[in-house]
Short mmCIF file of C-alpha atoms in Angstrom, two decimals:
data_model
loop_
_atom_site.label_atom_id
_atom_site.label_comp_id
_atom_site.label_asym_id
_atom_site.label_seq_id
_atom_site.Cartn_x
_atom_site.Cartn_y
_atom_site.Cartn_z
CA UNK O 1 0.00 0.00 0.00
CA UNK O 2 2.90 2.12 -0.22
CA UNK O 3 2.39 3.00 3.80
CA UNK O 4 5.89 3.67 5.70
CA UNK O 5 5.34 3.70 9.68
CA UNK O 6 7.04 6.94 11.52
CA UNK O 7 9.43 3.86 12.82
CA UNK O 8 13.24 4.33 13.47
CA UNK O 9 15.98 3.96 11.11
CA UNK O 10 18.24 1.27 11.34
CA UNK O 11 22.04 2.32 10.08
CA UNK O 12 23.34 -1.57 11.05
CA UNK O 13 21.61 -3.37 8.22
CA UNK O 14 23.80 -1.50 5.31
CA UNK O 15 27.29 -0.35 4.32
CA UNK O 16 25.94 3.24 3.54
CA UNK O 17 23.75 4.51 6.36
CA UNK O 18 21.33 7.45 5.22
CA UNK O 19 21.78 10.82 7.54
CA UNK O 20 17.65 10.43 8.55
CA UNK O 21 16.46 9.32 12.19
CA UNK O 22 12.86 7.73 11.05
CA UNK O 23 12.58 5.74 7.84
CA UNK O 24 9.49 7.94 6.86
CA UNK O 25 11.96 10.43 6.05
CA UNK O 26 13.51 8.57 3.51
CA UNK O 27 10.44 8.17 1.48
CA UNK O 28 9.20 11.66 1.50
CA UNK O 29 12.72 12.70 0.22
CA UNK O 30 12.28 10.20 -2.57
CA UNK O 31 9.00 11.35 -4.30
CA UNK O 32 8.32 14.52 -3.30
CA UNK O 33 10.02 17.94 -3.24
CA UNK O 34 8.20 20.31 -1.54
CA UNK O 35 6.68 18.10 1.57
CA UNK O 36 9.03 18.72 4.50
CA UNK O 37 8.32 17.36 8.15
CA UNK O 38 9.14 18.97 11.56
CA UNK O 39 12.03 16.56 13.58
CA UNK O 40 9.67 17.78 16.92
CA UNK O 41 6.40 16.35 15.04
CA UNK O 42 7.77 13.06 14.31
CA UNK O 43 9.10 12.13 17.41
CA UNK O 44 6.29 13.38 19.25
CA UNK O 45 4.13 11.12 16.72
CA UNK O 46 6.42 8.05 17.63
CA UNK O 47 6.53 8.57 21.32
CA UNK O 48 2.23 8.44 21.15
CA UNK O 49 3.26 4.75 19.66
CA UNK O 50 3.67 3.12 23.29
CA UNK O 51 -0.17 3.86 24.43
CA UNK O 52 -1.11 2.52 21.01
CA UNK O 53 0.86 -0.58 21.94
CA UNK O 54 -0.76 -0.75 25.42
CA UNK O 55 -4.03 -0.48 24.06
CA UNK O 56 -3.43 -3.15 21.06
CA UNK O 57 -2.28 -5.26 24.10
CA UNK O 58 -6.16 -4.77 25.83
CA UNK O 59 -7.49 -5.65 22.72
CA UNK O 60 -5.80 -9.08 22.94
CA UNK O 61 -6.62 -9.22 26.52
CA UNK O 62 -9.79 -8.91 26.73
CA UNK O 63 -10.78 -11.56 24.17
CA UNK O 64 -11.06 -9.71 21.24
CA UNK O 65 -8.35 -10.48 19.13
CA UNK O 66 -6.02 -8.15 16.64
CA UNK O 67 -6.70 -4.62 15.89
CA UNK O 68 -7.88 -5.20 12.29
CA UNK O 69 -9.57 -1.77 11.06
CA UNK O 70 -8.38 0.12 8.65
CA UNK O 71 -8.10 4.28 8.64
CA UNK O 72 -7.87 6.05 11.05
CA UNK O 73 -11.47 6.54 11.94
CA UNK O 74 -12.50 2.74 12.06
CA UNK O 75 -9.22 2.03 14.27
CA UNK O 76 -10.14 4.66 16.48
CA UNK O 77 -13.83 3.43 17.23
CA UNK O 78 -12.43 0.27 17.06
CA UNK O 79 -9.81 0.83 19.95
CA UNK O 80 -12.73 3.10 21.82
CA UNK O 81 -14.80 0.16 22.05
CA UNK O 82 -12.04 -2.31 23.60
CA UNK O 83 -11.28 0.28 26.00
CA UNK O 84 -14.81 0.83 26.93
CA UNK O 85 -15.16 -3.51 27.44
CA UNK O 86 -12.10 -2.89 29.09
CA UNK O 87 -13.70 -0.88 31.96
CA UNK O 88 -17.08 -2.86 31.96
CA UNK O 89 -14.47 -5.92 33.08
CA UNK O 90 -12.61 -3.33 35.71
CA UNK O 91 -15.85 -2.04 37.28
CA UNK O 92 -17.62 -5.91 37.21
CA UNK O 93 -14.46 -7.66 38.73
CA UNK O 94 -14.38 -4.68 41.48
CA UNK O 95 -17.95 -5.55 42.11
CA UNK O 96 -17.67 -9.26 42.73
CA UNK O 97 -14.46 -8.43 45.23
CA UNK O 98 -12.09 -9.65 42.91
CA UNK O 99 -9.17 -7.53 41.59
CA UNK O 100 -10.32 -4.45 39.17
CA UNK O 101 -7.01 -4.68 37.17
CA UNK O 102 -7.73 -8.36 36.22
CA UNK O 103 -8.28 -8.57 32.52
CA UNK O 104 -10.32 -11.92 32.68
CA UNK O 105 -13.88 -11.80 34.64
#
């Protein structure tokens, strides 16, 4: 699909490393001449990567498998919902004495 994550470069894997920090860099370079991205924008974009991680991991917790949605939007209501299930199981388990962080009922 042509899609490059905002994911780190990695100099180790070739005899002529490329002076960029994320690979996305690379590829705007490549075909286009007047796109340019801010450093501060991409690394704050990769640093939001760890609570998507988190949350992909209570998706898979609670039962529900692999974040599968594609765009943006559909991820997002996607990820909404899992987080909302995700509370439903905090607030039951609380209720029935058992631990609220327990992903299982």
């Amino acid at each position: 699909a042509g899609v490059v994550p905002i994911a780190p470069y990695n100099p180790r894997n070739t005899d002529h490393p490329k002076d960029i920090e994320y690979r996305v860099e690379d590829r705007i370079t490549e075909h286009s001449e007047d796109v340019q991205l801010k450093q501060s924008v991409l690394d704050e974009t990769y640093n939001h990567r760890t609570g998507v991680e988190r949350t992909n991991d209570a998706v898979k917790d609670c039962g529900l498998g692999h974040v599968r949605a594609r765009g943006r939007v559909h991820a997002r209501t996607e990820v909404f919902l899992a987080l909302c299930l995700r509370l439903v199981i905090a607030i039951t388990n609380y209720e029935r004495g058992n631990e609220p962080g327990c992903e299982k009922l």
